[in-house]
XYZ file of N, CA, C and O in Angstrom:
332
model
N -4.523 -8.823 6.508
C -5.810 -8.061 6.530
C -5.564 -6.763 7.309
O -5.017 -6.657 8.213
N -6.205 -5.559 6.623
C -5.878 -4.269 7.310
C -6.751 -4.230 8.705
O -7.824 -4.855 8.907
N -6.204 -3.552 9.530
C -6.765 -3.161 10.904
C -7.727 -2.108 10.623
O -7.955 -1.711 9.589
N -8.305 -1.541 11.817
C -9.413 -0.554 11.581
C -8.882 0.730 10.920
O -9.593 1.354 10.194
N -7.630 1.114 11.190
C -7.152 2.422 10.587
C -6.316 2.093 9.299
O -5.731 3.132 8.823
N -6.331 0.917 8.858
C -5.515 0.654 7.542
C -6.545 0.424 6.357
O -7.618 -0.096 6.555
N -6.077 0.491 5.158
C -6.831 0.242 3.952
C -6.018 -0.549 2.997
O -4.859 -0.447 2.923
N -6.729 -1.181 2.124
C -6.099 -1.772 0.915
C -5.852 -0.726 -0.043
O -6.568 0.195 -0.249
N -4.722 -0.822 -0.776
C -4.375 0.227 -1.902
C -3.622 -0.474 -2.987
O -2.963 -1.531 -2.876
N -3.714 0.221 -4.245
C -2.950 -0.405 -5.303
C -2.071 0.777 -5.680
O -2.268 1.944 -5.738
N -0.617 0.360 -5.874
C 0.320 1.300 -6.337
C 0.016 1.598 -7.724
O 0.186 0.831 -8.650
N -0.111 2.988 -8.090
C -0.524 3.364 -9.473
C 0.824 4.023 -10.108
O 0.895 3.937 -11.311
N 1.785 4.442 -9.265
C 2.981 5.076 -9.906
C 4.134 4.919 -8.903
O 3.804 5.310 -7.635
N 5.292 4.666 -9.219
C 6.359 4.770 -8.538
C 7.122 6.199 -8.730
O 7.513 6.430 -9.848
N 7.159 6.863 -7.671
C 7.671 8.330 -7.783
C 9.075 8.511 -7.703
O 9.722 9.598 -7.701
N 9.784 7.345 -7.257
C 11.206 7.562 -6.930
C 11.487 7.560 -5.407
O 10.615 8.087 -4.653
N 12.633 7.266 -5.080
C 13.002 7.178 -3.666
C 12.147 6.249 -2.996
O 12.021 5.103 -3.289
N 11.629 6.674 -1.940
C 10.682 5.978 -1.096
C 9.263 6.317 -1.189
O 8.492 6.249 -0.240
N 8.764 6.888 -2.283
C 7.428 7.501 -2.427
C 6.816 6.792 -3.703
O 7.398 6.550 -4.691
N 5.461 6.398 -3.457
C 4.614 5.952 -4.509
C 3.208 6.568 -4.526
O 2.833 7.211 -3.442
N 2.518 6.528 -5.603
C 1.227 7.053 -5.705
C 0.253 5.892 -5.419
O 0.509 4.859 -5.981
N -0.684 6.095 -4.555
C -1.622 4.998 -4.209
C -3.016 5.327 -4.527
O -3.498 6.459 -4.313
N -3.804 4.324 -4.959
C -5.290 4.429 -5.085
C -5.829 3.473 -4.006
O -5.750 2.353 -4.074
N -6.409 4.110 -2.930
C -6.938 3.324 -1.858
C -8.314 2.840 -1.985
O -9.088 3.451 -2.751
N -8.701 1.858 -1.259
C -9.907 1.142 -1.343
C -10.978 2.136 -0.965
O -12.265 1.847 -1.192
N -10.697 3.236 0.019
C -11.764 4.045 0.355
C -12.066 5.176 -0.718
O -12.775 6.087 -0.490
N -11.442 5.126 -1.868
C -11.774 6.048 -2.900
C -10.736 7.183 -3.009
O -10.888 8.124 -3.967
N -9.813 7.206 -2.023
C -8.833 8.441 -2.009
C -7.583 8.079 -2.775
O -7.083 6.970 -2.921
N -6.918 9.081 -3.399
C -5.668 9.121 -3.985
C -4.741 9.515 -2.986
O -4.833 10.631 -2.375
N -3.680 8.835 -2.638
C -2.594 9.259 -1.496
C -1.242 9.048 -2.135
O -0.907 8.286 -2.766
N -0.392 9.874 -1.377
C 1.094 9.792 -1.547
C 1.406 8.660 -0.566
O 1.265 8.880 0.705
N 1.973 7.630 -0.937
C 2.553 6.590 -0.004
C 3.964 6.729 0.200
O 4.816 6.874 -0.707
N 4.327 6.398 1.406
C 5.590 6.413 1.884
C 6.122 4.994 2.251
O 5.418 4.348 3.020
N 7.174 4.536 1.603
C 7.859 3.154 1.971
C 8.655 3.363 3.128
O 9.698 4.062 3.051
N 8.423 2.802 4.324
C 9.302 3.054 5.518
C 10.612 2.328 5.229
O 10.821 1.404 4.484
N 11.731 2.753 6.023
C 12.999 2.104 5.960
C 13.135 0.713 6.218
O 13.978 0.010 5.596
N 12.161 0.199 6.928
C 12.312 -1.231 7.272
C 11.999 -2.101 6.176
O 12.190 -3.158 5.931
N 11.130 -1.529 5.065
C 10.746 -2.189 3.986
C 11.524 -1.876 2.666
O 11.454 -2.405 1.807
N 12.263 -0.849 2.674
C 12.726 -0.142 1.535
C 13.682 -1.014 0.763
O 13.684 -1.131 -0.516
N 14.646 -1.691 1.415
C 15.483 -2.576 0.711
C 15.057 -4.017 0.738
O 15.771 -4.808 0.015
N 14.286 -4.437 1.640
C 13.848 -5.907 1.815
C 12.642 -6.251 0.967
O 12.505 -7.374 0.508
N 11.651 -5.228 0.624
C 10.447 -5.529 -0.023
C 10.431 -4.644 -1.289
O 10.276 -3.387 -1.032
N 10.466 -5.107 -2.369
C 10.516 -4.251 -3.633
C 9.029 -4.073 -4.083
O 8.312 -4.944 -4.228
N 8.639 -2.795 -4.007
C 7.302 -2.440 -4.371
C 7.193 -1.821 -5.704
O 7.963 -0.955 -6.037
N 6.436 -2.399 -6.540
C 6.335 -2.041 -8.006
C 4.955 -1.473 -8.297
O 3.909 -1.648 -7.511
N 4.688 -0.903 -9.519
C 3.510 -0.455 -9.925
C 2.328 -1.720 -10.052
O 2.863 -2.814 -10.482
N 1.100 -1.414 -9.623
C 0.062 -2.433 -9.524
C 0.214 -3.433 -8.495
O -0.561 -4.363 -8.507
N 1.016 -3.295 -7.618
C 1.130 -4.066 -6.417
C -0.044 -3.752 -5.421
O -0.417 -2.549 -5.309
N -0.491 -4.777 -4.742
C -1.603 -4.512 -3.688
C -0.805 -4.406 -2.339
O 0.037 -5.329 -1.968
N -1.195 -3.352 -1.685
C -0.428 -3.059 -0.424
C -1.571 -2.812 0.687
O -2.766 -2.388 0.427
N -1.087 -2.788 1.955
C -1.908 -2.232 3.167
C -1.316 -1.003 3.429
O -0.210 -0.845 3.636
N -2.088 0.115 3.441
C -1.553 1.466 3.830
C -2.374 1.994 5.058
O -3.596 1.787 5.201
N -1.540 2.730 5.774
C -2.247 3.313 6.867
C -2.185 4.907 6.793
O -1.090 5.562 6.813
N -3.296 5.625 6.377
C -3.354 7.066 6.310
C -2.907 7.703 7.480
O -3.126 7.266 8.628
N -2.108 8.830 7.361
C -1.821 9.605 8.385
C -2.975 10.361 9.109
O -3.775 10.869 8.455
N -2.867 10.448 10.361
C -3.823 11.182 11.212
C -3.958 12.645 10.876
O -4.923 13.253 10.661
N -2.637 13.270 10.727
C -2.621 14.694 10.469
C -2.680 15.144 9.109
O -2.834 16.325 8.885
N -2.409 14.298 8.105
C -2.543 14.535 6.616
C -3.160 13.373 5.969
O -2.394 12.311 5.616
N -4.437 13.477 5.706
C -5.207 12.319 5.218
C -4.778 12.007 3.695
O -4.878 10.947 3.285
N -4.007 13.011 3.026
C -3.682 12.708 1.641
C -2.281 11.928 1.591
O -1.811 11.733 0.452
N -1.749 11.547 2.846
C -0.517 10.767 2.761
C -0.854 9.540 3.579
O -1.713 9.466 4.424
N 0.108 8.477 3.295
C -0.140 7.200 3.979
C 1.295 6.507 4.100
O 2.142 6.697 3.326
N 1.410 5.664 5.070
C 2.519 4.740 5.241
C 2.253 3.475 4.733
O 1.197 2.832 5.053
N 3.085 2.726 3.946
C 2.863 1.442 3.510
C 3.350 0.445 4.580
O 4.319 0.522 5.145
N 2.253 -0.525 4.929
C 2.606 -1.344 6.076
C 2.950 -2.780 5.594
O 3.634 -3.473 6.256
N 2.418 -3.164 4.449
C 2.525 -4.515 3.980
C 2.340 -4.575 2.405
O 1.645 -3.920 1.841
N 3.045 -5.478 1.733
C 3.001 -5.756 0.342
C 2.497 -7.184 0.091
O 3.201 -7.992 0.625
N 1.437 -7.417 -0.607
C 1.079 -8.702 -0.990
C 1.779 -9.297 -2.217
O 1.841 -8.553 -3.181
N 2.067 -10.527 -2.211
C 2.653 -11.233 -3.422
C 1.483 -11.287 -4.414
O 0.183 -11.201 -4.067
N 1.798 -11.635 -5.589
C 0.633 -11.742 -6.636
C -0.223 -12.804 -6.334
O -1.497 -12.738 -6.621
N 0.298 -13.908 -5.775
C -0.702 -15.109 -5.525
C -1.521 -14.757 -4.380
O -2.745 -14.938 -4.413
N -1.046 -13.968 -3.367
C -1.973 -13.484 -2.242
C -2.981 -12.579 -2.659
O -4.069 -12.526 -2.244
N -2.600 -11.577 -3.668
C -3.464 -10.634 -4.166
C -4.523 -11.257 -4.958
O -5.790 -10.921 -4.847
N -4.345 -12.280 -5.723
C -5.233 -13.010 -6.476
C -6.134 -13.816 -5.618
O -7.454 -13.865 -5.863
N -5.732 -14.341 -4.481
C -6.518 -14.984 -3.518
C -7.587 -13.948 -2.888
O -8.775 -14.201 -2.573
N -7.034 -12.632 -2.555
C -7.896 -11.592 -2.060
C -8.998 -11.198 -2.988
O -10.118 -10.933 -2.617
N -8.567 -11.284 -4.281
C -9.632 -10.862 -5.265
C -10.694 -12.041 -5.341
O -11.935 -11.668 -5.530
N -10.299 -13.280 -5.416
C -11.243 -14.360 -5.339
C -12.208 -14.335 -4.204
O -13.408 -14.664 -4.348
N -11.691 -14.028 -2.987
C -12.492 -13.813 -1.847
C -13.341 -12.617 -1.800
O -14.223 -12.471 -0.760
N -13.081 -11.766 -2.664
C -14.045 -10.565 -2.668
C -13.501 -9.375 -1.812
O -14.275 -8.354 -1.465
N -12.228 -9.472 -1.222
C -11.864 -8.330 -0.314
C -11.320 -7.067 -1.092
O -11.519 -6.099 -0.631
N -10.890 -7.345 -2.394
C -10.480 -6.264 -3.183
C -11.109 -6.434 -4.561
O -11.428 -7.549 -5.000
N -11.196 -5.348 -5.332
C -11.565 -5.411 -6.731
C -10.517 -5.872 -7.667
O -9.446 -5.520 -7.665
């Protein structure tokens, strides 16, 4: 579950390298960055549900903190946390 400064987001497009386009739960479209600690261990694809932390100094960008599996995302939908 996201902390106070984090939001749920859906990956709408993989831009290559370690960047993705995100549609965040707060209504913003952001450029998401996959950190090095996740880059080779966690494969992030289009339509994945992630937790993103928007940058303080550039609100149009965010760092991905966590990727939910499809089973976890389905449970979040059933519980009403995401659409």
